[in-house]
Each structure stands twice: as C-alpha cells, then as structure tokens.
C-alpha cells in the first residue's frame, strides 16, 4: 500500500515537473500585461484594469499568456499519464486534461475542473493505457496497436469519464474558491502558518512542492493570495540564513560565511534550496528556525492581502505582486526572524557543543 | 567499480544537480568511477552512452519523477532512491552496491 502511494506520488511529480514552465510563462505574461494596463490607467468603470484600451502588443501578451495557461491541465494530465505508461499515455492524458480545462458556468461563475480534474484524469488515463498495453494481441495486429488501437481505445473511455466528472469537479473547485475567500482572520492565519511551515521544512523537496503547487494551481483559479503567502515564505530560509552570517560573523566558519553570500543571492531569486548547505550540516537547529521565519513571512503576507500572479517566490517576482509594500515587509520580517532565531539558538547551545557544523 | 547514475527532481533546477554533485564526490572518495546524467528542467544533460551503461556494474537512480528513456536500464542492476537520499546520505547508497 505504501509503495503504491509512493509510486503515485512519483507520477504526480512527473506531471508537475513538465507543467511548471507552462504556469511560469502564462502567469508572468498575464501579470505583466495586467500590471502595465493598470499602471497606465487603462481602467474600466469599476477601477479594474481594462486591457481592451491597452496597446495591441499588451493585449497580445495577455492572449499568449492565457493560451499557455489554458494548456496547463492538458499538459499536467498528459505527463502524469506519460510518467505511468510512457508514450502511449500521452493521448488519453492530453485529451482528458484538455476536457478538464473547458470553461463551464457554475452558479453564474465561470470555472473549470482545472488542476484537480487534470490530476484525477491523468491517473485514470495512465491506468487505462497500462491495461490496454497488457492486452494480448495476434502478432499481425502488433504494429497498429500503438498508432491506432491504443490511442482510440484509451482516449474514448478516458474522455467519457472526464466529461462525466467535469461538472462535479468544477463545482468542487468553485466551492473551494468560496471557502478560501470566506476564510476569516483566524483560519487565514492557520492556513498561512501551515503553508509557511511546509515551504521551509524540506527546502524545495516534495513537501515544499505540495504547498507550492497548491498556490500555483490557485493562480489558475484566479486566487492569488495562496501563492502570495508561499512566495514570501519561499525566499526567507536562504535570505534569513545569509543574513545571520552577516549579522554575527564570529558564529560562523569561513566556509559558512561564503555559502551565506550564495544563500542571499539564491534567496533574492526565490530559490529555497539555497538554505540546504546550512540545514544539511545542522538540521536540528536550522530547520526549526527557517520554518519559524517562513511562517512569520507567510502570515504577514496573507494578512497583508499580498497576491502573487506568478508561480515563483522571492523579491524577483515583485513586479507581478499585489500589495508590494506588505510583501517586502513580510520578507524582511521573515528573514530577520530566521536570522535572529538561528543566531540565538547557536548562542545558547554552542557552549555545550564545540563541534559546530562539521557533522555533515 | 564503474557506476552510472541518473538524478531527476520535480523542478529540476537545484536538487537534481546537488544530488549529482554528492554522488560524484562520494564515488571519488570511495574510489569508484562514476558518470551522472542529470534530467533537470533543461532536459537530459551529460547523457549516458550505450557503452557506458553496458560497461557499468550498477545504475543509481536518484529520482523523484519518472525518468526519460528508462528502457536504457532494462538490463542492468538498479538501485532506486529518492533525490533527498543522494543529497543527505550518499554513503548509504554506495553501501548497497
């Protein structure tokens, strides 16, 4: 059972690895186009950005980004199935995912089965394809199996299943959106704390990716607050640890001070992995401190109504962030929390342990 | 001993390469020859040739996702571990050889 879950996690991560560049391209192009529209005061009656007044190039940018986003569920489902069944999985996966991307009207709101539908149908497509591959066939039919029989026999049932699931799953997505929107301060803080802790815990590993992907998927559903909270949490572990080496040089070895500078650079471009050299040598003191810092950052960002339109974190995404001041405050506060925490922890524990940072 | 390896993580920008580096470092320390192929966001880099795979005693797959061209390793002993394992405790992987 555990091995089976492990395997399915690997399938999902395969899909995620192929879809991340699509979300990045779509998210950033859309956000830049909207930011430009807004900055130049092309606004509609409600004060929102109105791209129809913007230059043609900006409108095109919005269209191109929108198309990259529309592909998101198809690519996700396609490569989940590819991870399970190889090349033959691509057809049912892409077709099923493309159906999941179809916009529908639910209770007057436009929504799609989106990433949730894509994950489910991708897994189904993989299993269906694997079953078909096992089908015993006479030698004479072997060549037509992969180019005619399997594509049709897999895409047809998978498509039918997705068409059936489409409205129920889209309804779940709409409800989920309602729940996220209706979260009051208390539960918002809980959500932000959990996201921050997950982001920092394994510094870019599977737990971090789960939180990150939740945020990225919510961008597609036009909820930018989740990614906003993640974005602030993503960069604080490397920034905080780098800051710690600068604030209290004598507590760190020459080598650590050097990786501290590298960590600052990585933090600025939103790569949590920059914290790993520190955590690998001293996990029991470093990981709690970076989790604490990231939780502070994500909570401030969430309460400050920070929204992030790009599936990436750190100061580098500032141009496409809503609530920039609060975003900066969240990052600075999180980084200082991490830095002060790790330096104090080192101060109080160093006397007893003289072997600092060598137990790699 | 001749060893080949493949590393691949979901995002493919950091862990993939850190794991590759750890495997190379540890192999050198233990006196093995190793070539590590990375399958990151840039696709396959430092690709293993057919001869290199044929000449190796074992392939280490430090991967969290399905890799590209897995059929290349159909006829060689495989040790499969999560990417994290290669980064945190590479010695333990080599102990399994």
Short mmCIF file of C-alpha atoms in Angstrom, two decimals:
data_model
loop_
_atom_site.label_atom_id
_atom_site.label_comp_id
_atom_site.label_asym_id
_atom_site.label_seq_id
_atom_site.Cartn_x
_atom_site.Cartn_y
_atom_site.Cartn_z
CA UNK A 1 0.00 0.00 0.00
CA UNK A 2 2.74 2.40 0.98
CA UNK A 3 4.74 1.51 -2.13
CA UNK A 4 1.63 2.11 -4.24
CA UNK A 5 1.15 5.60 -2.79
CA UNK A 6 4.84 6.31 -3.24
CA UNK A 7 4.53 5.31 -6.88
CA UNK A 8 1.51 7.55 -7.48
CA UNK A 9 3.33 10.45 -5.85
CA UNK A 10 6.11 9.94 -8.38
CA UNK A 11 3.56 10.01 -11.24
CA UNK A 12 2.08 13.27 -9.97
CA UNK A 13 5.51 14.85 -9.54
CA UNK A 14 6.39 13.85 -13.10
CA UNK A 15 3.37 15.79 -14.36
CA UNK A 16 4.25 18.72 -12.13
CA UNK A 17 7.82 18.86 -13.44
CA UNK A 18 6.59 19.28 -17.01
CA UNK A 19 3.86 21.79 -16.20
CA UNK A 20 5.83 24.26 -14.06
CA UNK A 21 7.36 26.14 -17.07
CA UNK A 22 3.86 26.50 -18.59
CA UNK A 23 2.48 28.05 -15.40
CA UNK A 24 5.51 30.33 -15.16
CA UNK A 25 5.16 31.53 -18.76
CA UNK A 26 1.40 32.04 -18.54
CA UNK A 27 1.37 33.56 -15.05
CA UNK A 28 4.15 36.06 -15.67
CA UNK A 29 2.95 37.22 -19.13
CA UNK A 30 -0.60 37.73 -17.84
CA UNK A 31 0.59 39.51 -14.72
CA UNK A 32 2.95 41.82 -16.62
CA UNK A 33 0.24 42.73 -19.14
CA UNK A 34 -2.26 43.49 -16.37
CA UNK A 35 0.33 45.42 -14.35
CA UNK A 36 1.13 47.58 -17.40
CA UNK A 37 -2.55 48.19 -18.09
CA UNK A 38 -3.12 49.21 -14.51
CA UNK A 39 -0.04 51.44 -14.25
CA UNK A 40 -1.06 53.35 -17.39
CA UNK A 41 -4.57 53.90 -16.00
CA UNK A 42 -6.42 51.91 -18.63
CA UNK A 43 -9.19 51.11 -16.20
CA UNK A 44 -12.87 50.21 -16.50
CA UNK A 45 -15.79 51.71 -14.62
CA UNK A 46 -15.03 49.59 -11.52
CA UNK A 47 -11.39 50.71 -11.39
CA UNK A 48 -10.06 47.33 -12.52
CA UNK A 49 -7.54 47.02 -15.36
CA UNK A 50 -9.21 47.12 -18.79
CA UNK A 51 -6.83 45.62 -21.37
CA UNK A 52 -9.09 46.49 -24.32
CA UNK A 53 -7.83 50.07 -24.03
CA UNK A 54 -4.17 49.00 -23.84
CA UNK A 55 -1.76 48.87 -26.83
CA UNK A 56 -2.16 45.86 -29.13
CA UNK A 57 1.16 44.39 -28.00
CA UNK A 58 -0.03 44.27 -24.39
CA UNK A 59 -3.30 42.65 -25.44
CA UNK A 60 -1.35 40.06 -27.41
CA UNK A 61 0.84 39.36 -24.41
CA UNK A 62 -2.29 38.73 -22.38
CA UNK A 63 -3.60 36.36 -25.06
CA UNK A 64 -0.34 34.42 -25.31
CA UNK A 65 -0.11 34.06 -21.53
CA UNK A 66 -3.74 32.98 -21.45
CA UNK A 67 -3.08 30.25 -24.02
CA UNK A 68 -0.10 28.94 -22.03
CA UNK A 69 -2.42 28.78 -19.01
CA UNK A 70 -5.16 27.03 -20.95
CA UNK A 71 -2.68 24.27 -21.77
CA UNK A 72 -1.90 23.76 -18.10
CA UNK A 73 -4.44 20.97 -17.28
CA UNK A 74 -3.78 19.17 -20.58
CA UNK A 75 -0.01 19.14 -20.06
CA UNK A 76 -0.36 18.12 -16.42
CA UNK A 77 -2.68 15.19 -17.16
CA UNK A 78 -0.72 14.25 -20.29
CA UNK A 79 2.58 13.92 -18.47
CA UNK A 80 1.10 12.23 -15.40
CA UNK A 81 -0.11 9.53 -17.81
CA UNK A 82 3.26 9.64 -19.61
CA UNK A 83 5.04 9.02 -16.32
CA UNK A 84 2.85 5.94 -15.78
CA UNK A 85 2.53 4.43 -19.24
CA UNK A 86 5.19 6.07 -21.40
CA UNK A 87 4.40 7.45 -24.87
CA UNK A 88 1.00 5.71 -25.27
CA UNK A 89 -0.22 7.56 -22.16
CA UNK A 90 0.13 10.95 -23.85
CA UNK A 91 -3.03 10.83 -26.00
CA UNK A 92 -5.63 9.93 -23.33
CA UNK A 93 -3.84 12.15 -20.81
CA UNK A 94 -3.78 15.23 -23.04
CA UNK A 95 -7.34 14.73 -24.30
CA UNK A 96 -8.70 14.14 -20.78
CA UNK A 97 -6.79 17.13 -19.39
CA UNK A 98 -7.95 19.34 -22.24
CA UNK A 99 -11.55 18.45 -21.43
CA UNK A 100 -10.86 19.31 -17.79
CA UNK A 101 -9.70 22.76 -18.94
CA UNK A 102 -13.03 23.56 -20.63
CA UNK A 103 -14.65 26.61 -19.09
CA UNK A 104 -18.10 25.95 -17.61
CA UNK A 105 -20.67 28.11 -15.94
CA UNK A 106 -21.49 27.00 -12.42
CA UNK A 107 -23.94 29.05 -10.34
CA UNK A 108 -23.22 32.02 -12.58
CA UNK A 109 -19.46 31.68 -12.11
CA UNK A 110 -17.04 30.63 -14.83
CA UNK A 111 -14.86 27.74 -13.69
CA UNK A 112 -13.20 24.58 -14.91
CA UNK A 113 -12.28 21.23 -13.44
CA UNK A 114 -8.72 22.60 -13.72
CA UNK A 115 -5.81 21.05 -11.90
CA UNK A 116 -7.91 18.76 -9.71
CA UNK A 117 -9.64 17.29 -12.76
CA UNK A 118 -6.29 17.02 -14.54
CA UNK A 119 -4.70 15.08 -11.68
CA UNK A 120 -7.59 12.63 -11.47
CA UNK A 121 -7.95 12.09 -15.21
CA UNK A 122 -4.18 11.85 -15.70
CA UNK A 123 -4.00 8.96 -13.24
CA UNK A 124 -7.03 7.28 -14.82
CA UNK A 125 -5.53 7.71 -18.30
CA UNK A 126 -2.27 6.10 -17.14
CA UNK A 127 -4.05 3.10 -15.64
CA UNK A 128 -6.30 2.63 -18.68
CA UNK A 129 -3.30 2.76 -21.02
CA UNK A 130 -1.34 0.27 -18.93
CA UNK A 131 -4.29 -2.13 -19.06
CA UNK A 132 -4.53 -1.80 -22.84
CA UNK A 133 -0.81 -2.37 -23.22
CA UNK A 134 -1.22 -5.73 -21.48
CA UNK A 135 -3.95 -6.84 -23.89
CA UNK A 136 -2.83 -9.98 -25.72
CA UNK A 137 -2.90 -9.40 -29.50
CA UNK A 138 -2.04 -11.56 -32.50
CA UNK A 139 1.32 -10.69 -33.98
CA UNK A 140 -0.26 -9.29 -37.13
CA UNK A 141 -2.01 -6.53 -35.15
CA UNK A 142 1.07 -5.53 -33.12
CA UNK A 143 2.10 -2.62 -35.39
CA UNK A 144 -1.33 -0.98 -35.39
CA UNK A 145 -1.68 -1.19 -31.59
CA UNK A 146 0.32 1.91 -30.62
CA UNK A 147 -0.74 4.14 -33.53
CA UNK A 148 -4.44 3.32 -33.89
CA UNK A 149 -5.90 0.89 -31.37
CA UNK A 150 -4.45 2.17 -28.08
CA UNK A 151 -4.98 5.89 -28.82
CA UNK A 152 -8.65 5.32 -29.68
CA UNK A 153 -9.43 2.71 -27.05
CA UNK A 154 -7.79 4.81 -24.33
CA UNK A 155 -8.93 8.31 -25.31
CA UNK A 156 -12.57 7.31 -25.78
CA UNK A 157 -13.27 5.89 -22.28
CA UNK A 158 -10.97 8.44 -20.60
CA UNK A 159 -12.75 11.26 -22.45
CA UNK A 160 -16.15 9.89 -21.45
CA UNK A 161 -15.09 9.62 -17.81
CA UNK A 162 -13.79 13.19 -17.83
CA UNK A 163 -16.95 14.55 -19.47
CA UNK A 164 -18.94 12.88 -16.69
CA UNK A 165 -16.67 14.17 -13.92
CA UNK A 166 -16.27 17.66 -15.40
CA UNK A 167 -19.19 19.44 -13.76
CA UNK A 168 -18.89 17.77 -10.32
CA UNK A 169 -15.18 18.59 -10.11
CA UNK A 170 -15.66 22.15 -11.38
CA UNK A 171 -18.31 22.56 -8.67
CA UNK A 172 -15.78 21.40 -6.08
CA UNK A 173 -13.29 23.96 -7.42
CA UNK A 174 -15.88 26.75 -7.14
CA UNK A 175 -16.75 25.67 -3.59
CA UNK A 176 -13.09 25.52 -2.68
CA UNK A 177 -12.71 29.07 -4.01
CA UNK A 178 -15.64 30.17 -1.83
CA UNK A 179 -14.07 28.56 1.23
CA UNK A 180 -10.71 30.25 0.58
CA UNK A 181 -12.39 33.61 0.01
CA UNK A 182 -14.54 33.33 3.12
CA UNK A 183 -11.67 32.42 5.43
CA UNK A 184 -11.65 34.88 8.30
CA UNK A 185 -8.56 36.11 10.08
CA UNK A 186 -8.22 33.11 12.39
CA UNK A 187 -8.38 30.38 9.79
CA UNK A 188 -6.39 32.50 7.36
CA UNK A 189 -3.56 32.57 9.88
CA UNK A 190 -3.74 28.79 10.30
CA UNK A 191 -3.55 28.28 6.53
CA UNK A 192 -0.63 30.70 6.24
CA UNK A 193 1.22 29.01 9.12
CA UNK A 194 0.81 25.58 7.54
CA UNK A 195 1.94 26.83 4.11
CA UNK A 196 4.97 28.59 5.58
CA UNK A 197 5.99 25.52 7.59
CA UNK A 198 5.64 23.25 4.56
CA UNK A 199 7.64 25.58 2.31
CA UNK A 200 10.59 25.74 4.71
CA UNK A 201 10.56 22.18 6.07
CA UNK A 202 12.34 20.37 3.24
CA UNK A 203 13.61 23.40 1.28
CA UNK A 204 12.38 22.59 -2.20
CA UNK A 205 11.61 18.90 -1.63
CA UNK A 206 8.25 17.15 -2.08
CA UNK A 207 6.54 18.81 0.94
CA UNK A 208 7.64 22.24 -0.23
CA UNK A 209 6.39 21.40 -3.72
CA UNK A 210 2.98 20.32 -2.41
CA UNK A 211 2.41 23.76 -0.86
CA UNK A 212 3.92 25.49 -3.87
CA UNK A 213 1.74 23.58 -6.32
CA UNK A 214 -1.39 24.36 -4.31
CA UNK A 215 -0.51 28.04 -4.64
CA UNK A 216 0.27 27.72 -8.35
CA UNK A 217 -2.97 25.87 -9.05
CA UNK A 218 -4.94 28.55 -7.19
CA UNK A 219 -3.46 31.20 -9.52
CA UNK A 220 -5.20 29.40 -12.37
CA UNK A 221 -8.45 29.71 -10.38
CA UNK A 222 -7.75 33.44 -10.00
CA UNK A 223 -6.99 33.28 -6.28
CA UNK A 224 -3.59 34.91 -5.84
CA UNK A 225 -3.41 35.05 -2.03
CA UNK A 226 -2.20 31.46 -1.54
CA UNK A 227 0.75 31.96 -3.85
CA UNK A 228 1.37 35.34 -2.21
CA UNK A 229 1.82 33.64 1.16
CA UNK A 230 4.01 30.94 -0.40
CA UNK A 231 6.12 33.47 -2.31
CA UNK A 232 7.11 35.29 0.87
CA UNK A 233 7.89 32.01 2.66
CA UNK A 234 9.92 30.61 -0.25
CA UNK A 235 12.75 33.13 -0.05
CA UNK A 236 13.11 33.64 3.70
CA UNK A 237 15.12 30.47 4.57
CA UNK A 238 18.14 31.33 2.37
CA UNK A 239 17.76 35.09 2.98
CA UNK A 240 17.49 34.59 6.75
CA UNK A 241 20.47 32.26 6.99
CA UNK A 242 22.55 34.50 4.75
CA UNK A 243 21.57 37.45 6.91
CA UNK A 244 22.54 35.51 10.02
CA UNK A 245 26.09 35.02 8.73
CA UNK A 246 26.34 38.76 8.05
CA UNK A 247 24.83 39.87 11.37
CA UNK A 248 27.04 37.70 13.55
CA UNK A 249 30.16 36.80 11.65
CA UNK A 250 32.01 35.14 14.52
CA UNK A 251 29.39 32.43 14.96
CA UNK A 252 30.01 31.05 11.50
CA UNK A 253 33.02 29.45 9.87
CA UNK A 254 34.75 30.99 6.87
CA UNK A 255 33.10 28.42 4.61
CA UNK A 256 29.64 29.06 6.03
CA UNK A 257 30.04 32.82 5.57
CA UNK A 258 30.78 32.16 1.92
CA UNK A 259 27.73 29.95 1.48
CA UNK A 260 25.84 32.68 3.34
CA UNK A 261 26.52 35.09 0.49
CA UNK A 262 25.46 32.46 -2.04
CA UNK A 263 22.30 31.88 0.02
CA UNK A 264 21.47 35.60 -0.10
CA UNK A 265 21.74 35.51 -3.88
CA UNK A 266 19.57 32.41 -4.12
CA UNK A 267 17.02 33.96 -1.77
CA UNK A 268 16.72 37.06 -3.92
CA UNK A 269 15.74 34.96 -6.91
CA UNK A 270 13.38 32.80 -4.84
CA UNK A 271 15.27 29.51 -4.57
CA UNK A 272 14.64 27.90 -1.17
CA UNK A 273 17.33 25.31 -1.89
CA UNK A 274 19.94 27.93 -1.01
CA UNK A 275 19.34 27.02 2.64
CA UNK A 276 20.32 23.37 2.17
CA UNK A 277 24.08 23.70 2.79
CA UNK A 278 23.27 25.04 6.27
CA UNK A 279 20.49 22.58 7.06
CA UNK A 280 22.46 19.56 5.86
CA UNK A 281 25.21 20.22 8.40
CA UNK A 282 22.98 21.15 11.33
CA UNK A 283 19.36 20.11 10.67
CA UNK A 284 18.03 20.13 14.23
CA UNK A 285 18.85 23.76 14.81
CA UNK A 286 18.50 25.17 11.29
CA UNK A 287 15.21 23.63 10.13
CA UNK A 288 13.04 24.82 13.08
CA UNK A 289 14.49 28.33 12.71
CA UNK A 290 13.79 28.59 8.98
CA UNK A 291 10.29 27.14 9.47
CA UNK A 292 9.62 29.80 12.09
CA UNK A 293 10.84 32.57 9.77
CA UNK A 294 8.81 31.32 6.82
CA UNK A 295 5.68 31.04 8.95
CA UNK A 296 6.11 34.66 10.02
CA UNK A 297 6.58 35.74 6.39
CA UNK A 298 3.60 33.80 5.01
CA UNK A 299 1.29 35.01 7.79
CA UNK A 300 2.20 38.66 7.28
CA UNK A 301 1.76 38.25 3.53
CA UNK A 302 -1.64 36.57 3.94
CA UNK A 303 -2.96 39.15 6.42
CA UNK A 304 -1.50 41.97 4.29
CA UNK A 305 -3.53 40.74 1.26
CA UNK A 306 -0.44 40.03 -0.80
CA UNK A 307 -1.26 38.36 -4.11
CA UNK A 308 1.26 36.76 -6.42
CA UNK A 309 0.37 36.23 -10.09
CA UNK A 310 3.47 34.17 -10.89
CA UNK A 311 4.17 30.68 -9.57
CA UNK A 312 7.50 31.67 -8.08
CA UNK A 313 8.69 33.41 -4.94
CA UNK A 314 11.23 35.86 -3.63
CA UNK A 315 11.92 39.54 -4.34
CA UNK A 316 12.35 38.72 -8.04
CA UNK A 317 8.58 38.42 -8.56
CA UNK A 318 7.92 41.86 -7.04
CA UNK A 319 6.74 43.37 -10.37
CA UNK A 320 3.83 40.92 -10.57
CA UNK A 321 2.81 41.06 -6.89
CA UNK A 322 -0.25 42.84 -5.48
CA UNK A 323 0.41 44.64 -2.20
CA UNK A 324 4.12 45.18 -2.79
CA UNK A 325 4.82 47.07 0.44
CA UNK A 326 3.33 44.30 2.59
CA UNK A 327 5.21 41.73 0.51
CA UNK A 328 8.52 43.43 1.24
CA UNK A 329 7.62 43.79 4.91
CA UNK A 330 6.73 40.09 5.09
CA UNK A 331 10.04 39.02 3.53
CA UNK A 332 12.16 41.34 5.67
CA UNK A 333 10.34 40.31 8.86
CA UNK A 334 10.65 36.61 7.99
CA UNK A 335 14.33 36.87 7.14
CA UNK A 336 15.13 38.77 10.35
CA UNK A 337 13.15 36.27 12.41
CA UNK A 338 15.14 33.41 10.90
CA UNK A 339 18.46 35.19 11.36
CA UNK A 340 17.84 36.23 14.97
CA UNK A 341 16.42 32.80 15.83
CA UNK A 342 19.35 30.81 14.45
CA UNK A 343 21.95 33.13 15.96
CA UNK A 344 20.27 32.99 19.39
CA UNK A 345 19.89 29.22 19.22
CA UNK A 346 23.57 28.93 18.32
CA UNK A 347 24.49 31.28 21.15
CA UNK A 348 22.67 29.21 23.74
CA UNK A 349 23.75 25.81 22.53
CA UNK A 350 27.27 26.47 21.31
CA UNK A 351 28.94 26.24 24.70
CA UNK A 352 27.90 22.64 25.15
CA UNK A 353 28.75 21.54 21.63
CA UNK A 354 32.09 22.65 20.28
CA UNK A 355 31.77 20.63 17.07
CA UNK A 356 29.93 23.23 15.07
CA UNK A 357 28.73 22.48 11.58
CA UNK A 358 31.05 19.53 10.95
CA UNK A 359 28.63 16.67 11.45
CA UNK A 360 27.68 16.59 7.79
CA UNK B 1 33.93 -0.15 -9.78
CA UNK B 2 32.25 1.52 -12.75
CA UNK B 3 28.94 3.13 -11.84
CA UNK B 4 26.41 5.18 -13.79
CA UNK B 5 23.66 7.30 -12.24
CA UNK B 6 20.68 9.46 -13.13
CA UNK B 7 19.32 12.27 -10.97
CA UNK B 8 15.94 13.99 -11.51
CA UNK B 9 13.77 16.11 -9.18
CA UNK B 10 10.37 17.68 -9.95
CA UNK B 11 11.50 21.27 -10.56
CA UNK B 12 14.85 20.29 -12.00
CA UNK B 13 16.85 23.37 -11.12
CA UNK B 14 18.61 22.64 -7.84
CA UNK B 15 18.15 19.25 -6.18
CA UNK B 16 18.92 17.39 -9.43
CA UNK B 17 22.35 18.97 -9.63
CA UNK B 18 23.10 18.88 -5.89
CA UNK B 19 22.38 15.15 -5.83
CA UNK B 20 24.61 14.63 -8.88
CA UNK B 21 27.43 16.50 -7.17
CA UNK B 22 27.11 14.47 -3.97
CA UNK B 23 27.14 11.19 -5.90
CA UNK B 24 30.25 12.25 -7.81
CA UNK B 25 32.03 13.43 -4.67
CA UNK B 26 31.23 10.30 -2.71
CA UNK B 27 32.17 7.96 -5.56
CA UNK B 28 35.53 9.65 -5.88
CA UNK B 29 36.10 9.33 -2.16
CA UNK B 30 35.33 5.62 -2.25
CA UNK B 31 37.50 5.04 -5.33
CA UNK B 32 34.72 4.33 -7.83
CA UNK B 33 34.40 5.74 -11.34
CA UNK B 34 31.03 7.34 -11.88
CA UNK B 35 29.18 9.26 -14.56
CA UNK B 36 25.99 11.05 -13.55
CA UNK B 37 23.32 12.06 -16.05
CA UNK B 38 21.04 14.89 -14.94
CA UNK B 39 17.44 15.14 -16.12
CA UNK B 40 16.55 18.63 -14.93
CA UNK B 41 14.43 21.42 -16.34
CA UNK B 42 16.89 21.69 -19.25
CA UNK B 43 16.23 18.08 -20.25
CA UNK B 44 18.91 15.38 -20.35
CA UNK B 45 22.43 16.67 -19.73
CA UNK B 46 25.70 14.73 -19.55
CA UNK B 47 23.87 11.89 -21.26
CA UNK B 48 24.99 8.32 -20.61
CA UNK B 49 26.03 6.47 -23.75
CA UNK B 50 25.01 2.91 -24.53
CA UNK B 51 28.59 1.71 -23.95
CA UNK B 52 28.87 3.46 -20.61
CA UNK B 53 25.70 1.77 -19.40
CA UNK B 54 26.84 -1.60 -20.73
CA UNK B 55 30.21 -1.25 -19.01
CA UNK B 56 28.79 -0.27 -15.63
CA UNK B 57 28.12 -2.69 -12.79
CA UNK B 58 25.11 -0.83 -11.45
CA UNK B 59 22.96 2.23 -12.10
CA UNK B 60 21.93 4.52 -9.25
CA UNK B 61 18.60 6.20 -9.95
CA UNK B 62 18.23 9.11 -7.52
CA UNK B 63 14.87 10.28 -8.86
CA UNK B 64 11.52 11.61 -7.62
CA UNK B 65 9.86 11.55 -11.05
CA UNK B 66 9.57 9.15 -13.98
CA UNK B 67 12.78 9.49 -16.00
CA UNK B 68 13.17 9.80 -19.76
CA UNK B 69 14.34 6.77 -21.73
CA UNK B 70 14.11 4.31 -18.82
CA UNK B 71 14.41 1.34 -21.22
CA UNK B 72 18.14 2.01 -21.42
CA UNK B 73 18.46 0.50 -17.95
CA UNK B 74 16.39 -2.63 -18.57
CA UNK B 75 19.39 -4.96 -18.44
CA UNK B 76 21.45 -3.53 -15.60
CA UNK B 77 21.18 -3.76 -11.82
CA UNK B 78 19.30 -0.77 -10.45
CA UNK B 79 19.41 0.95 -7.07
CA UNK B 80 16.49 3.37 -6.81
CA UNK B 81 16.45 6.04 -4.11
CA UNK B 82 14.75 9.42 -3.54
CA UNK B 83 16.73 12.51 -4.53
CA UNK B 84 16.91 13.55 -0.87
CA UNK B 85 18.78 10.34 -0.01
CA UNK B 86 21.53 11.14 -2.51
CA UNK B 87 21.93 14.62 -1.08
CA UNK B 88 21.80 13.78 2.61
CA UNK B 89 23.41 10.39 2.90
CA UNK B 90 25.16 9.30 -0.30
CA UNK B 91 27.42 6.85 1.60
CA UNK B 92 24.39 4.74 2.49
CA UNK B 93 23.57 4.33 -1.21
CA UNK B 94 27.07 3.19 -2.06
CA UNK B 95 26.91 0.75 0.84
CA UNK B 96 24.12 -1.07 -1.03
CA UNK B 97 26.36 -1.79 -4.01
#
